[in-house]
Coordinates of C-alpha atoms and ligand atoms in Angstrom, one line a residue:
X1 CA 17.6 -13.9 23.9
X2 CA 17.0 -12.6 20.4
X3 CA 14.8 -9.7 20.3
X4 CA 11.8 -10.5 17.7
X5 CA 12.4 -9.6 13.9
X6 CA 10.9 -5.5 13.8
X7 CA 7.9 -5.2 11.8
X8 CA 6.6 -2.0 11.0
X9 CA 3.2 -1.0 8.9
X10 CA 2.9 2.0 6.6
X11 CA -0.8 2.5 5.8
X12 CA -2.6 4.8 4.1
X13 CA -4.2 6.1 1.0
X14 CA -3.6 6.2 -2.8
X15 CA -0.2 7.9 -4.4
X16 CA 0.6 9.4 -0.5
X17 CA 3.7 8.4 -1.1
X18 CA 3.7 4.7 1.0
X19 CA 5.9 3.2 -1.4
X20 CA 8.6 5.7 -1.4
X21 CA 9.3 5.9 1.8
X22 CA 8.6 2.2 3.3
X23 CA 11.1 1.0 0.2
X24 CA 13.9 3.6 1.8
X25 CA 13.0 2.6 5.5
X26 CA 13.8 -0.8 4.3
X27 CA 17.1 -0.3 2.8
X28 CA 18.1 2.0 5.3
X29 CA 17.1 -0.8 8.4
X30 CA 18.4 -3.5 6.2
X31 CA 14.7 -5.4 5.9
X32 CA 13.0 -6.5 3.5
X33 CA 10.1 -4.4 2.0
X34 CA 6.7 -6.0 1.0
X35 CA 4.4 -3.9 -1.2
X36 CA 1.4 -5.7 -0.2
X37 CA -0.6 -3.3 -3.1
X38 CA 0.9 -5.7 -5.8
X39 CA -1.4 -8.6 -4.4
X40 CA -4.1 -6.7 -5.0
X41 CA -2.9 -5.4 -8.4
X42 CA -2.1 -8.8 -9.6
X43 CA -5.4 -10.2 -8.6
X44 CA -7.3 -7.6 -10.8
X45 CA -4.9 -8.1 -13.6
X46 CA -5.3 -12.3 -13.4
X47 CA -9.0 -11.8 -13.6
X48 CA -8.9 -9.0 -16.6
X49 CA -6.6 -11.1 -18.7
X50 CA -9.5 -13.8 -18.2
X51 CA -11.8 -11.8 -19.7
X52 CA -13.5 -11.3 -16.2
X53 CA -14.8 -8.3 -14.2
X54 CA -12.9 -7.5 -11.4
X55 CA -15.9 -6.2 -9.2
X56 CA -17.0 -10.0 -9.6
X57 CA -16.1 -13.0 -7.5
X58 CA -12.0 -13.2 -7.9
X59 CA -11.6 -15.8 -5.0
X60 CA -9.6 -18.2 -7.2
X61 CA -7.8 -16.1 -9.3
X62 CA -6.6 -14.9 -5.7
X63 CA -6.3 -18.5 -4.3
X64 CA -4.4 -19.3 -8.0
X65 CA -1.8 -16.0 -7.4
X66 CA 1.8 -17.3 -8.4
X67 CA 5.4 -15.3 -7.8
X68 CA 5.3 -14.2 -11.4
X69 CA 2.1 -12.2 -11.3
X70 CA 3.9 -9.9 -9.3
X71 CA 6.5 -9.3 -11.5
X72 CA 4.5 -8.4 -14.5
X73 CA 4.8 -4.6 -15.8
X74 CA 1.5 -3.9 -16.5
X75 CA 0.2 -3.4 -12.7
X76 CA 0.3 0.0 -12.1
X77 CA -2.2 0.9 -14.8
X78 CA -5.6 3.2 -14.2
X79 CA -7.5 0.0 -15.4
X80 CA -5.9 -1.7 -12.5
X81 CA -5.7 0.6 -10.1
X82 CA -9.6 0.7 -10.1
X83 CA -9.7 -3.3 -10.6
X84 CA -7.5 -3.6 -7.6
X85 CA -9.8 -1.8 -5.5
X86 CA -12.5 -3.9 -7.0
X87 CA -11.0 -7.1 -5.8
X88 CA -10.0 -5.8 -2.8
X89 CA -13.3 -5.2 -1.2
X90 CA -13.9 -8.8 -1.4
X91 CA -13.5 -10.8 2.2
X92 CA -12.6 -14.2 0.3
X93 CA -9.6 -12.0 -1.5
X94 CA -8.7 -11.0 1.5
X95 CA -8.6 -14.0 3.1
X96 CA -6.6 -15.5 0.5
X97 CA -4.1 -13.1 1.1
X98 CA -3.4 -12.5 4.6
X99 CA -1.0 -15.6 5.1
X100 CA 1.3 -15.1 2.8
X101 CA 1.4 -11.2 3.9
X102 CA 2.3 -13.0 7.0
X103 CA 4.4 -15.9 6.6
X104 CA 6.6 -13.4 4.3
X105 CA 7.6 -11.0 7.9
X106 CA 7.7 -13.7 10.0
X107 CA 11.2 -14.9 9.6
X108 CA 13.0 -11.7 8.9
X109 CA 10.8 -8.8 9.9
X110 CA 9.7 -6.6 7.1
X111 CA 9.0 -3.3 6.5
X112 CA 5.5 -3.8 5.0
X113 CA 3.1 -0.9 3.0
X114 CA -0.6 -0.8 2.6
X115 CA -4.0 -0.2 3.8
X116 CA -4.8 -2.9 6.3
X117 CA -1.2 -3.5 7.6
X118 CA -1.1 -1.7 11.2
X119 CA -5.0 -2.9 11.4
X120 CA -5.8 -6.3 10.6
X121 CA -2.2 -7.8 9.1
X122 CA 0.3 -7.0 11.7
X123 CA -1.7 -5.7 14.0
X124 CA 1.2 -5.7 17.1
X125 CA 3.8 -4.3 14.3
X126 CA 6.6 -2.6 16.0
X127 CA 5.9 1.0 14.4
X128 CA 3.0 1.9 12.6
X129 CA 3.2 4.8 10.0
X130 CA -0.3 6.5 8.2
X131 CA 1.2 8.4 5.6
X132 CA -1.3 10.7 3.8
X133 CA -1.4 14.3 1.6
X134 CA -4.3 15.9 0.1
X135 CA -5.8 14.5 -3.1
X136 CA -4.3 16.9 -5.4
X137 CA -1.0 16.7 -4.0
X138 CA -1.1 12.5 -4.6
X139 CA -2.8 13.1 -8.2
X140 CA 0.1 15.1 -8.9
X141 CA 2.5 13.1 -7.5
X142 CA 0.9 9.7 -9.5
X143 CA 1.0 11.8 -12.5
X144 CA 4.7 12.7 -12.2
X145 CA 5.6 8.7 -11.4
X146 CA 3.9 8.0 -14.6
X147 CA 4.6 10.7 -16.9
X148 CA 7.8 12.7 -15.7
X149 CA 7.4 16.2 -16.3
X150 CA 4.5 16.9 -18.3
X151 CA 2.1 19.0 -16.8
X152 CA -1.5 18.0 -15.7
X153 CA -3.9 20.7 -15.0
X154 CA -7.6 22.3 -15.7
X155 CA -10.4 18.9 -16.5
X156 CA -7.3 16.2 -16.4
X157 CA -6.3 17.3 -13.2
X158 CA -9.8 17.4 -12.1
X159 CA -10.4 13.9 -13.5
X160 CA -7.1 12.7 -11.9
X161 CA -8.3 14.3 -8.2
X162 CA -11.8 12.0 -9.0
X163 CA -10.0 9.2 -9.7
X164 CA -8.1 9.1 -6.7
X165 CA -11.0 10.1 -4.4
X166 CA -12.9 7.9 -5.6
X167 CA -10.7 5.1 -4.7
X168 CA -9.8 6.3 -1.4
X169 CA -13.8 6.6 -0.9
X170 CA -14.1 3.0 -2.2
X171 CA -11.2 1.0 0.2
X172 CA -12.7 3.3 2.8
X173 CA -16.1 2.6 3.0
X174 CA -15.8 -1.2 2.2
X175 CA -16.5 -3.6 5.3
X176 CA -13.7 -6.0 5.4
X177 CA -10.1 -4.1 6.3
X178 CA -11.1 -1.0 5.3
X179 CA -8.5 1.7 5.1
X180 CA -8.2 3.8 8.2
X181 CA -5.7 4.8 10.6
X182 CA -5.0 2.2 13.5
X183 CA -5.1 4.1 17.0
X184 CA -1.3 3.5 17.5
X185 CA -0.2 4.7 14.1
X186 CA 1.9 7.7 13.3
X187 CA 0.9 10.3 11.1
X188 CA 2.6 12.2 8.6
X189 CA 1.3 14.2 6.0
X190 CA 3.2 14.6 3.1
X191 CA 1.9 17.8 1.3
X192 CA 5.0 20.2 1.1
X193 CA 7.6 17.6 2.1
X194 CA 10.2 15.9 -0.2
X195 CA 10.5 12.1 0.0
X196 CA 14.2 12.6 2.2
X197 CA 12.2 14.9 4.9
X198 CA 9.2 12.2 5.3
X199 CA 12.4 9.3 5.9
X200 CA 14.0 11.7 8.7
X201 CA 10.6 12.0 9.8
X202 CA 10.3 8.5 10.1
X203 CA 13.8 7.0 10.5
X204 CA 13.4 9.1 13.9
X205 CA 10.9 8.0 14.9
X206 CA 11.8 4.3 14.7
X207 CA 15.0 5.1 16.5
X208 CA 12.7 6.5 18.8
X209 CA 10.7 3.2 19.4
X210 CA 14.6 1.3 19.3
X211 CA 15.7 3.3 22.3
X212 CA 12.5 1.7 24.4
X213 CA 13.5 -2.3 23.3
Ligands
CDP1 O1 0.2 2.7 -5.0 P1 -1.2 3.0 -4.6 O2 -1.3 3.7 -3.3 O3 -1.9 3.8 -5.7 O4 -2.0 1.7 -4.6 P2 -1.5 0.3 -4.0 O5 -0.9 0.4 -2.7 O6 -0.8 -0.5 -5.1 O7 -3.0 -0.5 -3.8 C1 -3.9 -0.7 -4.9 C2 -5.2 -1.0 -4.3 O8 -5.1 -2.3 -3.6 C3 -5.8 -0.1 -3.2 O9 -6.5 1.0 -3.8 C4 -6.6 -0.9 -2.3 O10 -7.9 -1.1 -2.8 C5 -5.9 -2.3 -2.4 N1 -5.1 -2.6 -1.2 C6 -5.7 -3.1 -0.1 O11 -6.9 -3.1 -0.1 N2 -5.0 -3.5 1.0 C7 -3.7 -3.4 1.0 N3 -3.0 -3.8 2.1 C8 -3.0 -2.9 -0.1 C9 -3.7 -2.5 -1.2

């Protein structure tokens, strides 16, 4: 019998540092990695480039989502990181979204990174990860991703620390999927550790959950 492809979640909030380490779980497990964040991005972008407001309806746009929205390079903008969480509130977004989420595990297993993974999208995933760090830490961090080594500090670190919890406050409080920690999920928080310490962390603990298959 073949055992069922592994699936495993990594949830939690902005700039924690999801990415980094589901991308490297991925490669090192040999699966493929699904940023499910780029949806979401994409969405806001199709309905900006429209000339529309992503806090309004952006059903079709998300119903109208092709391959090549996700490749665009203008996704990880601050205009899009609020519009994603704009779009993302929305139930009928969601809903447009959840299959393909889906369909793209199914076959192959996945290691997949988000908000509503372990929750509502996988919710019997093999492992479920909720990586997190305090708001500074992830402004800093999101700073650095975007602008290398110059320094962010007094108001435009402030403004960066709003930013941020004002998203997180946003996927949070919203009713469909919002972002919270499933019961069976793992944490780790990130402040003080490099992106190779959070994989260890992680790579054991899947070898952990392979030893009980
Ligand atoms: O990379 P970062 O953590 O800043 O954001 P992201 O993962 O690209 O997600 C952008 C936005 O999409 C989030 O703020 C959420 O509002 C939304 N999102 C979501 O609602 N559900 C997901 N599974 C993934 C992202």
């Amino acid at each position: 019998m073949t055992a069922r492809p592994l699936v495993i979640a990594v949830d939690g909030p902005a700039a924690a540092g999801k990415g980094t380490l589901a991308k490297a779980l991925a490669a090192k497990l040999g699966l493929p990695y699904l940023d499910t964040g780029l949806l979401y991005r994409a969405v806001a972008r199709r309905m900006v480039n429209a000339g529309l407001d992503p806090a309004g309806d952006a059903s079709v746009e998300a119903q109208a989502l092709q391959q090549q929205d996700l490749a665009r390079s203008d996704l990880r903008v601050p205009e899009i990181d609020r519009g994603a969480s704009l779009v993302a509130a929305q139930p009928a977004v969601r809903a447009a979204l959840l299959d393909r989420q889906r369909v793209f595990a199914s076959e192959t297993g996945a290691v997949v990174d988000g908000r509503d993974i372990g929750t509502v999208v996988f919710p019997d995933a093999d492992v479920k990860f909720f990586i997190t760090a305090s708001p500074r830490t992830r402004a800093l961090r999101r700073h650095r991703q975007v602008a290398g080594e110059t320094p962010l500090e007094g108001s435009a670190l402030d403004a960066a620390v709003s930013e941020i919890v004002a998203r997180d406050a946003r996927d949070s409080s919203r009713e469909t999927a919002p972002l919270v920690q499933a019961a069976d999920a793992v944490l780790i928080e990130t402040d003080g550790l490099s992106a190779a310490e959070v994989l260890d962390k992680a790579g054991e603990i899947v070898a952990l959950h392979h030893t009980r298959r």
